[in-house]
XYZ file of C-alpha atoms in Angstrom:
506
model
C 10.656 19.375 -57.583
C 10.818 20.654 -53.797
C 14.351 20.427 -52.036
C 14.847 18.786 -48.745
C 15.300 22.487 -47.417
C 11.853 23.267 -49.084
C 10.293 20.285 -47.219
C 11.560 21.692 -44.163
C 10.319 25.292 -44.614
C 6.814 24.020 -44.752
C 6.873 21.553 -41.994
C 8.480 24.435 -39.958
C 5.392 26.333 -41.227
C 2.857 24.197 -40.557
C 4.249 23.267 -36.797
C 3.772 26.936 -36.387
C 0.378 27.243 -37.706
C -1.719 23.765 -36.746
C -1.907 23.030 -33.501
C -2.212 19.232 -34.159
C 1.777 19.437 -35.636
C 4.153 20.314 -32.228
C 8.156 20.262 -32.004
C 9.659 19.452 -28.957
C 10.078 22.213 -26.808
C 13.503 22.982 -25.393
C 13.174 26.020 -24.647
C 14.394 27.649 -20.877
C 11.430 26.586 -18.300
C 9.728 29.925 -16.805
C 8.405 28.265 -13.089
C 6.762 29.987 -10.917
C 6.867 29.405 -6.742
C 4.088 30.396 -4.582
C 4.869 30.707 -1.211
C 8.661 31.742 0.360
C 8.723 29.635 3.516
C 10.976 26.865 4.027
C 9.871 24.813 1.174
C 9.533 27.798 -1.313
C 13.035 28.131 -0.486
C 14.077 24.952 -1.032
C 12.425 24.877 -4.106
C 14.384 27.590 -5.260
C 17.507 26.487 -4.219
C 16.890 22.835 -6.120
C 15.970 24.441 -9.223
C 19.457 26.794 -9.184
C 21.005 23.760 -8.818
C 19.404 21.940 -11.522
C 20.576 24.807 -14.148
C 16.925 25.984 -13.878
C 17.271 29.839 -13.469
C 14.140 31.357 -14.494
C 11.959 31.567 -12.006
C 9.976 33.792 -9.255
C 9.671 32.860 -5.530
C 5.786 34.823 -4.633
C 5.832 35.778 -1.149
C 2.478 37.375 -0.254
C 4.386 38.916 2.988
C 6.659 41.601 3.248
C 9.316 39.365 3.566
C 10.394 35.608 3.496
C 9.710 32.954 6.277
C 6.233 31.956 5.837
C 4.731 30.639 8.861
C 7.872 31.539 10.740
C 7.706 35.322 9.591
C 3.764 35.489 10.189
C 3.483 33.962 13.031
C 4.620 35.872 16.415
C 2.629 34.705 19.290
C 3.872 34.327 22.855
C 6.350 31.358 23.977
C 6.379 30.286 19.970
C 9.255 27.451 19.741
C 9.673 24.774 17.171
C 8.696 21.206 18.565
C 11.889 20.062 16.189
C 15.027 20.367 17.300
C 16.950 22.913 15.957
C 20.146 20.902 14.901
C 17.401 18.869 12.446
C 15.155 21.841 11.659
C 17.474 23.398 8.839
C 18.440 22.842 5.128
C 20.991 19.595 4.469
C 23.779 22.005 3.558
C 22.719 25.069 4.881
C 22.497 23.921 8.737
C 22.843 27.084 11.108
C 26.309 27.305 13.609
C 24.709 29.901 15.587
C 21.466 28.082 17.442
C 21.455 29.860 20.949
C 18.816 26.448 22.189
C 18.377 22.920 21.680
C 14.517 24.164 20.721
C 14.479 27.400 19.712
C 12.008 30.126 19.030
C 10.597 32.160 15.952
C 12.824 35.145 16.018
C 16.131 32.780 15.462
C 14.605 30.436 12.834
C 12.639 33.636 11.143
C 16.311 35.400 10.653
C 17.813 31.517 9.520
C 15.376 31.588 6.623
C 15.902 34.920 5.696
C 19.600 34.566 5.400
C 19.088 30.955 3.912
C 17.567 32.962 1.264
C 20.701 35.486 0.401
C 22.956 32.548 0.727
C 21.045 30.724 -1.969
C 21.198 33.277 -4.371
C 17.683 33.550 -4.134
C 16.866 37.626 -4.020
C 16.999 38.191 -7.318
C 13.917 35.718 -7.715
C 11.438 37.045 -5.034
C 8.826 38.955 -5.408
C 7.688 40.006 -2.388
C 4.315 41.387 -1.136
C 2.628 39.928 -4.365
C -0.251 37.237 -3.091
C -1.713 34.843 -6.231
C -5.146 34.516 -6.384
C -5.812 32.301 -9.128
C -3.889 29.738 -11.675
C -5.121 28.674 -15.120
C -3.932 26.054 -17.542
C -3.987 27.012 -21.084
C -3.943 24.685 -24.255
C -0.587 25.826 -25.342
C 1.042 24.249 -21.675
C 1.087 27.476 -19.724
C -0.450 28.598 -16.126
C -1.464 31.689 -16.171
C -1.456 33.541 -12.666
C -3.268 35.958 -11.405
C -2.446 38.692 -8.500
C -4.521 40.279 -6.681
C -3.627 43.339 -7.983
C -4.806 42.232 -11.371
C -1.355 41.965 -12.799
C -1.037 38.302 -15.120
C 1.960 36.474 -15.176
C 2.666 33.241 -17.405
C 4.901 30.270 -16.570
C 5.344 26.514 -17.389
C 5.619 25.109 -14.398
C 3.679 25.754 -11.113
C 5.340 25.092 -7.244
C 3.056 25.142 -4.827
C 5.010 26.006 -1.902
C 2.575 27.657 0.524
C 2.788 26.173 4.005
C -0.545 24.820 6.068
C -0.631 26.932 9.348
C -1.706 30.060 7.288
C -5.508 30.214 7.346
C -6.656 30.486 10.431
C -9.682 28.000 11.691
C -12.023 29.327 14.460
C -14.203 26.770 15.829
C -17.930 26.711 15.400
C -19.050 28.346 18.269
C -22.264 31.043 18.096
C -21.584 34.577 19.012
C -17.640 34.773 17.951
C -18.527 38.594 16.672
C -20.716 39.727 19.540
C -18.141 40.279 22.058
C -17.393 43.526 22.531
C -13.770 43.301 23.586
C -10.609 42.532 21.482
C -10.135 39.029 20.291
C -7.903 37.723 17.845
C -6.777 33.917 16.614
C -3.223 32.911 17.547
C -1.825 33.125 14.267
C -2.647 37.156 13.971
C -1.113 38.254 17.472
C -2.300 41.620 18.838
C 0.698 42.456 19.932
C -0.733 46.049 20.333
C -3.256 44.863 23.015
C -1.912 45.104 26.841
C -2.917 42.102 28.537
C -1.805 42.815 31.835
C -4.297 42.510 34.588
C -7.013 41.283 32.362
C -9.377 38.271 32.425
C -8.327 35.866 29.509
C -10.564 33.807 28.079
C -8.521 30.827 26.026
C -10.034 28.648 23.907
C -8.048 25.579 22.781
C -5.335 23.906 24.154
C -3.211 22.346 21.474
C 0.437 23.502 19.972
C -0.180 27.338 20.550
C -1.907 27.006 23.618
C -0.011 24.823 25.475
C 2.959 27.836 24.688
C 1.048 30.654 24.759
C -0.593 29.606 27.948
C 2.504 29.975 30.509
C 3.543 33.229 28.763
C 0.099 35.200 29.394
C -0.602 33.275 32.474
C 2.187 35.727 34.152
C 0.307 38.835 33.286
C -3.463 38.066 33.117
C -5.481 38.603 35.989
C -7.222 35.103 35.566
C -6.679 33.071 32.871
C -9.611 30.623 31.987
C -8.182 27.654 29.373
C -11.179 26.103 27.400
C -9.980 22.523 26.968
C -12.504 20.069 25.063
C -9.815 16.733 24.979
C -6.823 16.624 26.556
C -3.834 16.167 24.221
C -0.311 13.862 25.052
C 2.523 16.456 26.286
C 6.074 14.935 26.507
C 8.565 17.060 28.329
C 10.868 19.249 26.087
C 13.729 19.917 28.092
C 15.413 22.565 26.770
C 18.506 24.152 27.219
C 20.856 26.553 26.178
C 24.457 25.925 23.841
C 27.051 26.462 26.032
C 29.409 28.733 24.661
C 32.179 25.524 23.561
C 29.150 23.426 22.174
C 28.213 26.785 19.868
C 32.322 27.037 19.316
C 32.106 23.249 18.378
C 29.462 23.712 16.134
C 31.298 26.400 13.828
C 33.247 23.449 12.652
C 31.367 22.494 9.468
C 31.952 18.483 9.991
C 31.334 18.657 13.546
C 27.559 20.450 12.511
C 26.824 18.101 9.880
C 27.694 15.418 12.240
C 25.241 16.847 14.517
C 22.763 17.382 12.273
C 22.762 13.963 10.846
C 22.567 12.434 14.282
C 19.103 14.034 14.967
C 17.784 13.560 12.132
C 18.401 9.846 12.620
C 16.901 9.936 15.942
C 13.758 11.100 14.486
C 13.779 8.585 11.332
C 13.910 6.174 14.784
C 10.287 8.045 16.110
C 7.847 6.202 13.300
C 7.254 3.675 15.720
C 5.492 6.124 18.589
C 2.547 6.379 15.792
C 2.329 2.787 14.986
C -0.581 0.921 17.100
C 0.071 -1.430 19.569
C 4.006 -0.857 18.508
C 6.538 -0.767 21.144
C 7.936 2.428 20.354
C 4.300 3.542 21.118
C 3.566 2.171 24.744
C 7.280 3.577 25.998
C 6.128 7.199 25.051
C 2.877 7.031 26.339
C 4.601 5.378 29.984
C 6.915 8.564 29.550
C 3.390 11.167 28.888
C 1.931 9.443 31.560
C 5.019 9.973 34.275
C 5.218 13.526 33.064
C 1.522 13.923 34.117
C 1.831 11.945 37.865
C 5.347 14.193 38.126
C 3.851 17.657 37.409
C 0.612 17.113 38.497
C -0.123 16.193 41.911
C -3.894 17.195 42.206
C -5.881 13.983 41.262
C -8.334 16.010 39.785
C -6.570 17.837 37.754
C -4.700 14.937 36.709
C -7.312 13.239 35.664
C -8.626 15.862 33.466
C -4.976 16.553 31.583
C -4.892 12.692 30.863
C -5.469 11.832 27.278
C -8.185 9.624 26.155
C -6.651 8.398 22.670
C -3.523 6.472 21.538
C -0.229 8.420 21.579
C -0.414 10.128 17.598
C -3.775 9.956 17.056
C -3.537 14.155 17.140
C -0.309 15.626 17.187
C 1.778 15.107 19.995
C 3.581 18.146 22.464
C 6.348 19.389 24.454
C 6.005 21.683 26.966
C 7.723 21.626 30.644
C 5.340 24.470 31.611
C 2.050 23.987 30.256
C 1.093 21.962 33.630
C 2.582 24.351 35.828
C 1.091 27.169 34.270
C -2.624 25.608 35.217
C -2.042 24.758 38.381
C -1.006 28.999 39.179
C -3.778 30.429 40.838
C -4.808 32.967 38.811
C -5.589 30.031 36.268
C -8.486 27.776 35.370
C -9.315 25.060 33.367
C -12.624 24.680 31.873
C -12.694 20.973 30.554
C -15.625 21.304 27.761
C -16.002 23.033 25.139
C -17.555 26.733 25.016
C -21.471 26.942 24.127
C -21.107 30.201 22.770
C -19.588 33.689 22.944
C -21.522 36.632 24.701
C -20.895 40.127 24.104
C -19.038 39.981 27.718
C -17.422 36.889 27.597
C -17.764 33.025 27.194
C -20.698 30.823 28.096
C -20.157 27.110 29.094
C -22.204 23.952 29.093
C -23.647 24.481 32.564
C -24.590 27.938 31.760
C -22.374 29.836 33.227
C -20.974 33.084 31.796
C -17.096 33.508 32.614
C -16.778 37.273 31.994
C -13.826 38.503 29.796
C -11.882 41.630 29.147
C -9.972 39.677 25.838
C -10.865 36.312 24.384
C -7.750 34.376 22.361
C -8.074 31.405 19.655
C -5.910 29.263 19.901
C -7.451 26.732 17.624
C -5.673 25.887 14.639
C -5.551 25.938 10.953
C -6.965 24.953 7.991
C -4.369 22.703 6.923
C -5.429 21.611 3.832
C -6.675 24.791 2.482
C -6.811 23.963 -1.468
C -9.111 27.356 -1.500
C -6.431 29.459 -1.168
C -5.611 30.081 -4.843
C -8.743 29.138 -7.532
C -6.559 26.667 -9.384
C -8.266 25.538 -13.039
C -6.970 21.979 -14.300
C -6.786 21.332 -18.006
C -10.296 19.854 -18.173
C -11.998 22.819 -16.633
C -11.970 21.445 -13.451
C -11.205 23.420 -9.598
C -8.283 21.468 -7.637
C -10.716 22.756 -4.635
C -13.067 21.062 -5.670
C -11.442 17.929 -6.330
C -9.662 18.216 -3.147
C -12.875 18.614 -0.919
C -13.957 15.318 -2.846
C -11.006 13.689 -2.132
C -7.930 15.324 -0.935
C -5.319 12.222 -2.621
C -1.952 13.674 -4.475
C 0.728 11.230 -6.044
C 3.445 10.806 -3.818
C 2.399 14.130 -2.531
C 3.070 16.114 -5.406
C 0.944 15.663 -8.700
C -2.955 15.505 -9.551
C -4.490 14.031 -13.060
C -5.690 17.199 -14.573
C -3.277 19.050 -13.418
C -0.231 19.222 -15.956
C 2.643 20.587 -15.089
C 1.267 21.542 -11.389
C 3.390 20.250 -8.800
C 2.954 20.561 -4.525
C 6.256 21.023 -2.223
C 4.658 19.353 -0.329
C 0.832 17.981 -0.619
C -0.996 15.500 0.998
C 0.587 12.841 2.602
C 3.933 14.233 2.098
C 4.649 15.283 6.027
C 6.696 12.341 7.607
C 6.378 12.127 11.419
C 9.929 10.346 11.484
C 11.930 13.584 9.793
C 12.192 17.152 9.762
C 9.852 19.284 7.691
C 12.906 20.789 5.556
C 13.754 17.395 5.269
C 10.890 16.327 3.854
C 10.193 18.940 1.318
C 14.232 18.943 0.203
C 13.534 14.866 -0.662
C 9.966 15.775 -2.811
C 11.507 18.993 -4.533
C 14.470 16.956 -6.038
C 11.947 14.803 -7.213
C 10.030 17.690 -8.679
C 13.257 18.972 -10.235
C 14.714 16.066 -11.751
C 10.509 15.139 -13.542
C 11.068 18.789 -15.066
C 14.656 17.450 -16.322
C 13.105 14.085 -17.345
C 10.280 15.986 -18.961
C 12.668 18.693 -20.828
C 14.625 15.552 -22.048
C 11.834 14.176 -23.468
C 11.237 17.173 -25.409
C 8.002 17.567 -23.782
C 5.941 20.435 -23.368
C 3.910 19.219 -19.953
C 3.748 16.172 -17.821
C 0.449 14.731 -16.415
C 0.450 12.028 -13.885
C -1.380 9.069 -15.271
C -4.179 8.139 -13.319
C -3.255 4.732 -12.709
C -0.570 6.030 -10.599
C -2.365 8.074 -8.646
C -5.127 5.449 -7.891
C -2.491 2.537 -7.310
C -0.273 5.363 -4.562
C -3.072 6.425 -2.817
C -4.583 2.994 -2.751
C -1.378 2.217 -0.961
C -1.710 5.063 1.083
C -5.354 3.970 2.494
C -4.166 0.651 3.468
C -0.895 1.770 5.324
C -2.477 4.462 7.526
C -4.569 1.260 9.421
C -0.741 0.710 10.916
C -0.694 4.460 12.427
C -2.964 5.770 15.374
C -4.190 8.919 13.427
C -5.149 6.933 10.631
C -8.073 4.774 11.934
C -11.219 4.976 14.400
C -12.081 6.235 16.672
C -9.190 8.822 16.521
C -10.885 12.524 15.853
C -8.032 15.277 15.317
C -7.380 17.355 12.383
C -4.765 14.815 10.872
C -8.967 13.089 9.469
C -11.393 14.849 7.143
C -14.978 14.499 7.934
C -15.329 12.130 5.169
C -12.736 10.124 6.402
C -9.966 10.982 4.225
C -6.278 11.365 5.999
C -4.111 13.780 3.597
C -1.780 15.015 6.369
C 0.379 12.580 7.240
C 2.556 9.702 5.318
C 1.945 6.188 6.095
C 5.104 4.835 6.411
C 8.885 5.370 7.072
C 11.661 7.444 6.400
C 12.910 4.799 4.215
C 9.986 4.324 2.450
C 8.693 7.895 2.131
C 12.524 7.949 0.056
C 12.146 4.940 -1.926
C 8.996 5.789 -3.098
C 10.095 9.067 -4.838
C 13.540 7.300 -6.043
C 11.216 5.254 -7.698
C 9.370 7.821 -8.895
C 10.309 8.445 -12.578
C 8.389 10.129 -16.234
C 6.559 6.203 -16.580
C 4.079 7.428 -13.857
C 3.050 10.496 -16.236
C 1.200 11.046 -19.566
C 3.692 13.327 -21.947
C 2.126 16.143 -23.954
């Protein structure tokens, strides 16, 4: 007669040997992070602190930062101010600006990343190409070196100002001079005395503009809609506010208050909303202040609500086209000729250089060839319909989490802000999950419908989120995944609420 000890050498066999008999897996997660900007480093940081310790940050640069380390293009300078653009507890004493550029927030991140504790886990220079779900619960990655690396979990932490878009114009490869987009500076290129052909003249252009505007020989600024531009005003720390802000409580306290003066800003995107017709009198009075050519002034003055594309600061953008070695060319350009730019009427403004400074594909889901436990592409479900629950799981996808995916960028709060609050809620489902003895979590379907049926009806509050209102924050199809509908508060409670009932155990 078999023993109780015999009974459980067989069922230990036969969990080992039939797939259709599983233990519960508590075994040490192995995650994986793709991308070491901001919220790659935030992810890290989270999962230290959750006891998680076996994972590996993939940077495809040469070193961390993301969009901050590959972008380097004249006049760059975060829109955020810098007391709100850092970590909750790893805010930065030694801001020399109220806004400041890409060098200082560049060398934050990178020493963000030593103070974490995060070295150990990068691996630098090493860009994934693709990510497979197996039957057993694992992704397997892919390099492009060939190399194949398995995990459990999957991060997506890349950032969307990486791939560069270049409008559909004919001719971009005909000209025979340099040219480059904004986000791949030539910084090897003089551009002294040369004629500058611009094209764009959204968040890089309206900074780029005034810096090459002092060396070019004329400057022509291709402008098809003109875009709300709120003055920055920017200044330096004096030396006791940078002594003042040493003091740990004193930065914290200064952090705190600008963040809540931006949880404050969800009303400038709300139509009709009070809020939203002070900021547009302020746009407009920046306009009549800087601009006193009628013409010109008439030309710079958006058409759409205030948030329908993504509002600016700049104190010199206005200046800067009003120089005289400056022009701006309100249409679009027809096409590019081997010597420079033709417009609508014909005309052919020659060019020595020609710069793009006309955005990104910012929901690139192409990037990496991700394969879903059905067989399905997340590209291809994306170009469908580009809908993530609470901006971080898709059915199909076990296991597969975004740092931040659609609808997951708040207006009213600092990006770091916004992927710290979605990667604690990524951490603590891999807790909830490893409790449960689980080997992969899938959000159930009903979720996902019932969030991002939510998530249609809110955006008809916001400007970008309803006719006629034509930016990038709108798909072609009519789909919004940039922005979140809603609050601060509510882009929080939703995630608090958030728990392992919204996804199917395996």
């Amino acid at each position: 007669m078999p023993t109780e000890r015999d009974s459980f050498i067989v069922f230990i066999v036969v969990a080992a040997t039939d797939p259709e008999v599983r233990m519960a897996d508590h075994s040490p997660l192995r995650v994986a992070v793709i991308g070491a900007g901001p919220s790659g480093l935030a992810a890290g940081r989270e999962l230290l602190a959750q006891g998680f310790d076996r994972f590996t940050i993939f940077e495809k640069a040469s070193a961390v930062g993301g969009t901050w380390h590959q972008h380097s293009y004249p006049g760059l300078t975060c829109d955020v101010k810098a007391a709100a653009y850092t970590f909750k507890d790893g805010s930065n004493p030694d801001w020399s600006q109220i806004f400041v550029e890409q060098p200082e927030i560049e060398t934050y991140l990178q020493r963000s990343a030593s103070e974490f504790g995060l070295e150990p886990h990068l691996r630098l220079e090493t860009e994934i190409v693709s990510a497979r779900y197996r039957a057993d619960g694992t992704w397997h990655l892919e390099c492009t070196d060939g190399q194949l690396h398995e995990f459990n979990v999957v991060i997506n932490a890349m950032g969307n100002q990486h791939t560069p878009l270049f409008p559909d114009i004919p001719g971009i490869d005909r000209f025979e001079g340099p040219s480059w987009h904004s986000t791949e500076w030539k910084h090897d290129v003089p551009l002294a005395g040369k004629r500058i052909a611009l094209i764009g003249s959204a968040a890089a252009a309206v900074q780029v503009v005034p810096e090459i505007a002092k060396l070019a020989s004329h400057l022509h600024v291709f402008q098809r809609t003109p875009n709300w531009i709120l003055p920055r005003g920017n200044k330096a720390y004096s030396g006791l506010s940078r002594a003042l802000l040493r003091i740990p409580i004193l930065r914290k306290l200064h952090r705190a208050f600008h963040n809540k003066i931006m949880n404050l800003s969800d009303g400038s995107f709300r139509i009709g909303h009070k809020v939203q017709e002070r900021v547009e009198k302020m746009g407009q009075k920046h306009i009549e202040e800087a601009v006193p050519d009628p013409v010109l002034r008439e030309l710079v003055t958006p058409r759409s609500r205030f948030g329908c594309k993504r509002p600016l600061l700049s104190d010199d953008f206005y200046p800067a086209l009003q120089q005289d070695n400056v022009t701006l060319v309100p249409a679009a350009a027809q096409s590019i000729e081997r010597n420079g730019v033709l417009t609508a009427d014909g005309q052919t403004i020659e060019a020595d250089v020609i710069i793009y400074c006309t955005g990104y594909k910012v929901m690139d889901f192409e990037r990496i060839e991700v394969i879903g436990s059905d067989g399905e592409s997340l590209g291809k479900r994306m170009e469908e319909a580009p809908e993530a629950f609470v901006g971080t799981a898709v059915p199909g996808f076990p296991n597969y989490f975004f740092a931040l995916g659609p609808n997951a960028l708040i207006t009213s709060t600092s990006f770091f802000d916004a992927a710290e609050i979605n990667l604690r809620l990524i951490v603590r489902l891999l807790k909830e999950k490893q409790a449960a003895g689980a080997r992969a979590i899938d959000v159930k379907p009903a979720s996902h419908r019932r969030y991002n049926e939510w998530v249609v009806e809110a955006r008809n509050s916001y400007s970008w989120g309803v006719e006629p209102c034509n930016s990038y924050y709108r798909t072609p199809t009519g789909h919004t995944p940039f922005l979140f509908p809603g609050n601060f508060e509510t882009f929080i409670q939703q995630r608090d609420e958030t728990g392992l009932h919204d996804f199917n155990t395996v």
